[in-house]
PDB file of C-alpha atoms and ligand atoms in Angstrom:
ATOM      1  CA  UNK A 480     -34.412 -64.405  -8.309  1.00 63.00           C
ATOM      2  CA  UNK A 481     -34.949 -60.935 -10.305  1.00 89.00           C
ATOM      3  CA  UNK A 482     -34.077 -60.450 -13.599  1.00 96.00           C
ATOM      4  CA  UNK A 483     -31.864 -58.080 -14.278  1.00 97.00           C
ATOM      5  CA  UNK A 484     -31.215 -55.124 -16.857  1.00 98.00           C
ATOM      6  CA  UNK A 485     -29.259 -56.701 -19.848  1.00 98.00           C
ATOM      7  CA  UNK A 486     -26.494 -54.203 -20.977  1.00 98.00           C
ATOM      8  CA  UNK A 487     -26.470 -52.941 -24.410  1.00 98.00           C
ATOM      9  CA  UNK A 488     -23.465 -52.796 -26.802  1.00 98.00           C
ATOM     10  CA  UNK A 489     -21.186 -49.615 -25.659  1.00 97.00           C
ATOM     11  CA  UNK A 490     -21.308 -50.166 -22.111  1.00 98.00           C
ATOM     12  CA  UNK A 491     -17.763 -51.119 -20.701  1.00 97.00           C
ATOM     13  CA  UNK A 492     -18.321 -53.679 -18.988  1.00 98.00           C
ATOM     14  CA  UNK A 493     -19.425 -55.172 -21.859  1.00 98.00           C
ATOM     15  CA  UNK A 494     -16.147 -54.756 -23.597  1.00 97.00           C
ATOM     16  CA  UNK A 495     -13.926 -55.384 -20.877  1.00 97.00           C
ATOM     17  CA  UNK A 496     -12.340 -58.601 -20.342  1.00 98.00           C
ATOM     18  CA  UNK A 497     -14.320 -60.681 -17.226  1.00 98.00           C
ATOM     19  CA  UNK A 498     -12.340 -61.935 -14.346  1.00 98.00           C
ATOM     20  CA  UNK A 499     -11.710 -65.601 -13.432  1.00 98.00           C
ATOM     21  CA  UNK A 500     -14.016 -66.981 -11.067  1.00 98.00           C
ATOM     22  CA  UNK A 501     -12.374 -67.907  -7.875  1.00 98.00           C
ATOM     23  CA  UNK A 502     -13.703 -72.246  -8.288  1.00 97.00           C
ATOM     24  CA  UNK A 503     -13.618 -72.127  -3.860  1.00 97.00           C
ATOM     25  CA  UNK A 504     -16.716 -69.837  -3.889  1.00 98.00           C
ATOM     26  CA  UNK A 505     -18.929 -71.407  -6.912  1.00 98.00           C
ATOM     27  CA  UNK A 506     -21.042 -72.691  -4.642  1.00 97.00           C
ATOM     28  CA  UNK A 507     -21.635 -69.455  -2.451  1.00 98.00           C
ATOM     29  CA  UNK A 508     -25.090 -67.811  -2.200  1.00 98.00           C
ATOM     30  CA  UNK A 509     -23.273 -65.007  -4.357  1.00 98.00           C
ATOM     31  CA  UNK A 510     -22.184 -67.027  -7.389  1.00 98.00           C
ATOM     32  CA  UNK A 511     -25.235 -69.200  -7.061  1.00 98.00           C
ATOM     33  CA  UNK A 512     -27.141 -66.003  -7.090  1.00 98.00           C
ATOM     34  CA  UNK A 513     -25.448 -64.574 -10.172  1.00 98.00           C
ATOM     35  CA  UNK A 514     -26.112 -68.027 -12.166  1.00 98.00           C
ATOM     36  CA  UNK A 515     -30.335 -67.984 -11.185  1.00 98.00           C
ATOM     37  CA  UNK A 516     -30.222 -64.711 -11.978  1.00 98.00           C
ATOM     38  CA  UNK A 517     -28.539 -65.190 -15.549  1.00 98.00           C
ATOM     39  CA  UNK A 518     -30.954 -68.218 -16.226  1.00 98.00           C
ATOM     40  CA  UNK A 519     -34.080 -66.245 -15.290  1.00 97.00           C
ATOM     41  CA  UNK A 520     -33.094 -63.565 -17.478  1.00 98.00           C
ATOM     42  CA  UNK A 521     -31.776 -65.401 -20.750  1.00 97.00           C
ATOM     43  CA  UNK A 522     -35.244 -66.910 -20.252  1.00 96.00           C
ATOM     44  CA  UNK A 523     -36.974 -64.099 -19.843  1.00 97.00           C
ATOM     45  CA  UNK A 524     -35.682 -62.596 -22.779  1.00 96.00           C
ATOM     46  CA  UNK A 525     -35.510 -65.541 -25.393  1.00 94.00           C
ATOM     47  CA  UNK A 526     -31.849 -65.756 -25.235  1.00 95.00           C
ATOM     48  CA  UNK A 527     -30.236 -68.736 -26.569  1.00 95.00           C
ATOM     49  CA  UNK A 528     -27.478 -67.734 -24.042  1.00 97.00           C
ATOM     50  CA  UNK A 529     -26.143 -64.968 -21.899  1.00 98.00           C
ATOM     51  CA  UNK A 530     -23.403 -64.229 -20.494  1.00 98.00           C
ATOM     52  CA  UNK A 531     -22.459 -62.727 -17.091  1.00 98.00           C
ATOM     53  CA  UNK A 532     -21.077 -59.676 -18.000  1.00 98.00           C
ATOM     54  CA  UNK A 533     -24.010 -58.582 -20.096  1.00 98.00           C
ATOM     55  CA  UNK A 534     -26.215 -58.280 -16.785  1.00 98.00           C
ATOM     56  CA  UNK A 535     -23.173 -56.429 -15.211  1.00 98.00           C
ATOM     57  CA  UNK A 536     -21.560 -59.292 -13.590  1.00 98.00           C
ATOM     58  CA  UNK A 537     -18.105 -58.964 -14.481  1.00 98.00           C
ATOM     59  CA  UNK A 538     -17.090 -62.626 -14.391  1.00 98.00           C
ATOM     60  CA  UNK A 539     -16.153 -65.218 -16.306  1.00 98.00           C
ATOM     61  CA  UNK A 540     -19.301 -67.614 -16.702  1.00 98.00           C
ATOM     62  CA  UNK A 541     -22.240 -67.849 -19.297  1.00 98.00           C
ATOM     63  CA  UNK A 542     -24.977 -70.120 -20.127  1.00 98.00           C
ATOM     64  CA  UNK A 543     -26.889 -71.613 -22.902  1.00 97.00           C
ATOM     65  CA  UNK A 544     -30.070 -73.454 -23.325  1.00 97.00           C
ATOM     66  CA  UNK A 545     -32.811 -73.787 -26.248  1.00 94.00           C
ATOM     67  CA  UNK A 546     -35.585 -75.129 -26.420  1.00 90.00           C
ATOM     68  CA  UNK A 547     -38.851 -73.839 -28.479  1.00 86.00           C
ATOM     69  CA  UNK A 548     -37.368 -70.351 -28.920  1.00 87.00           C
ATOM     70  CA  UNK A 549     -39.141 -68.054 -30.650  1.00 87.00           C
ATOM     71  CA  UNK A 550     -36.390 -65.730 -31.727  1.00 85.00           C
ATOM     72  CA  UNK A 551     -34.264 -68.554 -32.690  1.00 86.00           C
ATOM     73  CA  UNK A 552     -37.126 -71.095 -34.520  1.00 87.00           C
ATOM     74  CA  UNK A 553     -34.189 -73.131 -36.766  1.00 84.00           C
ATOM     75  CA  UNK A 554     -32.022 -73.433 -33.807  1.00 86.00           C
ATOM     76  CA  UNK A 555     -31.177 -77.343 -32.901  1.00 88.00           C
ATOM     77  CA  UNK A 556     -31.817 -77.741 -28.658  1.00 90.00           C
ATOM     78  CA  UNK A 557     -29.069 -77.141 -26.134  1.00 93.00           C
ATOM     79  CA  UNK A 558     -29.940 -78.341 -22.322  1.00 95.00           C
ATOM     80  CA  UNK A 559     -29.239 -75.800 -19.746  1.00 97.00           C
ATOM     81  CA  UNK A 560     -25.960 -75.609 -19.114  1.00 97.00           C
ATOM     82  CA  UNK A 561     -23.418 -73.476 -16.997  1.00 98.00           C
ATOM     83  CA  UNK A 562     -20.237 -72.870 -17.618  1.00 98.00           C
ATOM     84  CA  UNK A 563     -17.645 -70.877 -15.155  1.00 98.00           C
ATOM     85  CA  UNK A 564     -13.927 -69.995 -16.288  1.00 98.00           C
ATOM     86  CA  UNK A 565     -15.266 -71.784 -19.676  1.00 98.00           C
ATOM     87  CA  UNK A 566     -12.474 -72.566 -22.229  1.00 98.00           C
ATOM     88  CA  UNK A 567     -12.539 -73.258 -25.924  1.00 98.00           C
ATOM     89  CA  UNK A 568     -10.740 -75.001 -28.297  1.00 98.00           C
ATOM     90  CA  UNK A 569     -11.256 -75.231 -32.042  1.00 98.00           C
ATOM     91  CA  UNK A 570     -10.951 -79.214 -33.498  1.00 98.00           C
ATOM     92  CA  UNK A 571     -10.756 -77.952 -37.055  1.00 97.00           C
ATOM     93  CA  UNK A 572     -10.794 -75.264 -39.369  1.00 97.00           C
ATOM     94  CA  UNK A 573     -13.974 -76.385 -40.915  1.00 96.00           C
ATOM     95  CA  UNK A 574     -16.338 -73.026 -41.011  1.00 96.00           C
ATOM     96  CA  UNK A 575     -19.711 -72.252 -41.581  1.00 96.00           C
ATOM     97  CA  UNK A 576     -21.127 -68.573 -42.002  1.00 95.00           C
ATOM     98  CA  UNK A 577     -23.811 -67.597 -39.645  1.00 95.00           C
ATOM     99  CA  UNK A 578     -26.393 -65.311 -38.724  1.00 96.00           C
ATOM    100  CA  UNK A 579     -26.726 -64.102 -35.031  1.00 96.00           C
ATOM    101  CA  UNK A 580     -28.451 -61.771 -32.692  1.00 96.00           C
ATOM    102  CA  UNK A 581     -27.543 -60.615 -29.177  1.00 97.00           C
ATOM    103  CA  UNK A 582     -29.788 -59.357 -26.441  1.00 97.00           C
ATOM    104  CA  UNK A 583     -26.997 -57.139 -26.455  1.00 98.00           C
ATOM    105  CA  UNK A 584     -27.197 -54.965 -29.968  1.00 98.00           C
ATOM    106  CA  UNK A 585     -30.778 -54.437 -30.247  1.00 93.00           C
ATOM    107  CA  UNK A 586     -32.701 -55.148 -33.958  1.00 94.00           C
ATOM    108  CA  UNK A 587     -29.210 -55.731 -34.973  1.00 96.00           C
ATOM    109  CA  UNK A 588     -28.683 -59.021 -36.669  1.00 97.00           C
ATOM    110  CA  UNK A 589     -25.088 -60.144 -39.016  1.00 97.00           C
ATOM    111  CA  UNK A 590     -23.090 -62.796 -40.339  1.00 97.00           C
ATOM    112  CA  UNK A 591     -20.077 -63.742 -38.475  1.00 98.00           C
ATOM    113  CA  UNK A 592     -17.543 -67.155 -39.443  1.00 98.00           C
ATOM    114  CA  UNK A 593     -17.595 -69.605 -36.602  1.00 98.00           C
ATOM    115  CA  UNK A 594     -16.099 -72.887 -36.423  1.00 98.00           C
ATOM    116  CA  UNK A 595     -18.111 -76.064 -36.941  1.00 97.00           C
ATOM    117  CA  UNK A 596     -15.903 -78.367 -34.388  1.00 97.00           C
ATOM    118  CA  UNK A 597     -15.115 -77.358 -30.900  1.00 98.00           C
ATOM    119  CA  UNK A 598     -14.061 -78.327 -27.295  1.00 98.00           C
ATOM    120  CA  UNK A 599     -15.941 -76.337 -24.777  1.00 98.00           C
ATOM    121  CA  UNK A 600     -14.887 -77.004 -21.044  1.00 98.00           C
ATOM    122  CA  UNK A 601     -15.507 -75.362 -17.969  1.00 98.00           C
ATOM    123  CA  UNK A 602     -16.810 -75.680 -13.835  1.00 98.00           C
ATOM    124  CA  UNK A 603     -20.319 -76.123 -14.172  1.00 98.00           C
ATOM    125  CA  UNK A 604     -23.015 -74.863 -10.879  1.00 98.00           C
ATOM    126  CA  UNK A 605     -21.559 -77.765  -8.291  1.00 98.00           C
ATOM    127  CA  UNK A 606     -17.738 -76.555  -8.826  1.00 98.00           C
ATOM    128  CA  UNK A 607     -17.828 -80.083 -11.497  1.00 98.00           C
ATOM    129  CA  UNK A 608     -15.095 -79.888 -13.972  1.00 98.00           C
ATOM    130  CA  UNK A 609     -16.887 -80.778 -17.549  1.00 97.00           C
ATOM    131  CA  UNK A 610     -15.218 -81.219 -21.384  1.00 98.00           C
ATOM    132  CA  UNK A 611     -17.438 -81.990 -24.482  1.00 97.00           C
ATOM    133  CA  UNK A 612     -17.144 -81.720 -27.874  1.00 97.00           C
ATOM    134  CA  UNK A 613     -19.594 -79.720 -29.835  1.00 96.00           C
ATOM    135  CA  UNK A 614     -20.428 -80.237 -33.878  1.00 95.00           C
ATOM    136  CA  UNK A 615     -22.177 -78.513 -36.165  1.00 94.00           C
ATOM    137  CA  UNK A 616     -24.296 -75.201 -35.962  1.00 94.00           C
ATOM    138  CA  UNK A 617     -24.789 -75.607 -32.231  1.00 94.00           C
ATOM    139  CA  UNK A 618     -21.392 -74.605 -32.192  1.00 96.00           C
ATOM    140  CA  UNK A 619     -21.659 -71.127 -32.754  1.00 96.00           C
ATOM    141  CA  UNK A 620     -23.663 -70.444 -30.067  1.00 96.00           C
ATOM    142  CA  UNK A 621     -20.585 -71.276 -27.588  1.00 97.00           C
ATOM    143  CA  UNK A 622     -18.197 -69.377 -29.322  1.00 98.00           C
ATOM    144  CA  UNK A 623     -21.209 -66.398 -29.324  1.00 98.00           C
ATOM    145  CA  UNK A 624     -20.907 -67.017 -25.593  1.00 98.00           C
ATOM    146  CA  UNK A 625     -17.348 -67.369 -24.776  1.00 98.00           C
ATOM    147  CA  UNK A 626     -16.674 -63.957 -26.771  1.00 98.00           C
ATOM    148  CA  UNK A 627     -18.426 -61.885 -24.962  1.00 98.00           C
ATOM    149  CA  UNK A 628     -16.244 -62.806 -22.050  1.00 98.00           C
ATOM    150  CA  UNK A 629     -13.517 -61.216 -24.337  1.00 98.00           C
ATOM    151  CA  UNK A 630     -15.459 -58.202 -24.622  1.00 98.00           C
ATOM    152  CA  UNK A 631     -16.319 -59.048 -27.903  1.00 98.00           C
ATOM    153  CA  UNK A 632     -19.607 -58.610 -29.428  1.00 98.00           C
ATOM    154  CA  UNK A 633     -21.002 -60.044 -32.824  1.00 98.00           C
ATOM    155  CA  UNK A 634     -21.045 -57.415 -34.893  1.00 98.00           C
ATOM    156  CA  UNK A 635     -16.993 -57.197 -33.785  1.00 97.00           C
ATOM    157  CA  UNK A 636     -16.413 -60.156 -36.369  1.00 98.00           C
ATOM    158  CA  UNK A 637     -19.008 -59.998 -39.300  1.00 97.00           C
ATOM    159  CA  UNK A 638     -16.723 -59.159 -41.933  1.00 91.00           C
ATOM    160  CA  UNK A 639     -19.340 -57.937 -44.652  1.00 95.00           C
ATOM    161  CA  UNK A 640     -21.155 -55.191 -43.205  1.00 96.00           C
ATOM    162  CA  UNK A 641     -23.645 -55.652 -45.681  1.00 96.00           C
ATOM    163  CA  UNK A 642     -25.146 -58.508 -43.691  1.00 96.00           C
ATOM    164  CA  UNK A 643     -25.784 -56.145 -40.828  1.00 98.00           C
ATOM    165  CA  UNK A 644     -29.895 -56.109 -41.128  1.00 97.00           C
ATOM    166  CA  UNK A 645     -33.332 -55.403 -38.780  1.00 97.00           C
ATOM    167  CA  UNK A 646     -34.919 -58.385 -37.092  1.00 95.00           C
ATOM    168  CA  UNK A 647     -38.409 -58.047 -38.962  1.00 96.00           C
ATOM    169  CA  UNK A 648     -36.043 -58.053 -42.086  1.00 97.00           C
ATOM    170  CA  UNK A 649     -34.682 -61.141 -41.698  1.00 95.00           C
ATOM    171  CA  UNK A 650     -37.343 -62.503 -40.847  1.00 94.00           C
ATOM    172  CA  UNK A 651     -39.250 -61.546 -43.870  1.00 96.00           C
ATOM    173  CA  UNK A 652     -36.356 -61.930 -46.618  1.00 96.00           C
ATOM    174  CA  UNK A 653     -33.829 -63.782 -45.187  1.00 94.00           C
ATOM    175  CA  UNK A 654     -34.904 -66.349 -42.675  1.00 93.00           C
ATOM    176  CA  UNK A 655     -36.555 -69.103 -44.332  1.00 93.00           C
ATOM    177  CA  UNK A 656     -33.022 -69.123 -47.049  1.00 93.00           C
ATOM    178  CA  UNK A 657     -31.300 -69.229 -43.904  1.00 93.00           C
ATOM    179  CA  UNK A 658     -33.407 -71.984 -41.906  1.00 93.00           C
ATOM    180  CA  UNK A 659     -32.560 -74.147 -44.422  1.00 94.00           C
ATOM    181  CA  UNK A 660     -28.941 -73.451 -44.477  1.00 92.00           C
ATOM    182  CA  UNK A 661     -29.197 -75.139 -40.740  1.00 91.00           C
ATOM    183  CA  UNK A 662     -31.105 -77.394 -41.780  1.00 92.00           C
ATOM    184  CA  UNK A 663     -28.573 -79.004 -43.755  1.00 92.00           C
ATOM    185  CA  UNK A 664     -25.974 -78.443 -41.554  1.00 91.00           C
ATOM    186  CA  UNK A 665     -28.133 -79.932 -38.490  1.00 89.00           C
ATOM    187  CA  UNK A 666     -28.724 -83.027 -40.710  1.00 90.00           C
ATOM    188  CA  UNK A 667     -24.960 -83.486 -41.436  1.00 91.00           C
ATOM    189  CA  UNK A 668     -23.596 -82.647 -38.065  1.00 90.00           C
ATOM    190  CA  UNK A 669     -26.753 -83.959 -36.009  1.00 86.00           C
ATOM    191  CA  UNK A 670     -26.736 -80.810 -33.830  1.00 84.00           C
TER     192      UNK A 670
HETATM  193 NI1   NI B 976     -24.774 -62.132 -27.148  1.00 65.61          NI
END
């Protein structure tokens, strides 16, 4: 399965809102096609997701996985999973501020608010209805996910445009501050 050209922030199908998945054809060569192909590239490129609209498949389904990741070193792991016609529900208003990229908005990195307690559910590959609960700064990368289904892109909700700031710049004045910041929250919320 190919990887495919990852869309970059401005193009409209980025910004429109994906369609439902029809759950009869999940298993079809097509939609099977579309999820390989997401996986391979989201791999490819060091994602800690991707979703399908930002390789120009205007549907509703992402997924996440990390592992060793080299853009993402502080991240906690997340096994590979797929979600189609995903919902998401926040379980409190507990917060945390963090700092994400998107293959989408090159060298671009911000703060955004996300919510430290969620309910993700959604079909997975097999056409399986799933539900779990999600705590602590593993959260954010579902809600990263699910947005972009919205049409919404990161630097749509960082609120301080002052966090807006280059890769190697992080890196080299804000990331260890930052690492540490998960660290914490990792060894409170255990993800
Ligand atoms: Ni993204």
């Amino acid at each position: 399965m190919p990887v495919r050209e990852i869309l970059q922030i401005g193009h409209p199908t980025l910004a429109d809102r994906a369609l439902e998945v029809d759950v009869d054809v999940i298993q079809s060569p097509e939609v099977q096609g579309w999820i390989d192909d997401m996986i391979d590239t989201m791999r490819d490129a060091n994602g800690a997701g991707i979703a399908a609209n930002q390789i120009g498949i205007p549907y509703r389904l992402y997924c996440v996985e990390v592992g060793d990741n080299p853009r993402y070193p502080y991240k906690p792991p997340i096994p590979l999973t797929i979600l189609i016609n995903p919902s998401l529900k926040f379980l409190s208003d507990n917060t945390f501020e963090a700092n994400e990229g998107c293959l989408s908005v090159p060298n671009i990195r911000g703060t955004v608010t996300r919510h430290l307690e969620i309910m993700v559910s959604g079909y997975d590959r097999e056409g399986q209805y799933q539900s779990f609960d999600v705590r602590g700064y593993s959260a954010g990368t579902w809600q990263h996910e699910h947005d972009h289904l919205d049409g919404i892109l990161f630097p749509h909700r960082v609120t301080d445009p002052r966090s807006f700031c280059s890769w190697s710049a992080f890196s080299e004045f804000h990331q260890a501050e930052f690492a540490e910041r998960v660290r914490r929250l990792v060894d409170k919320w255990g993800a």
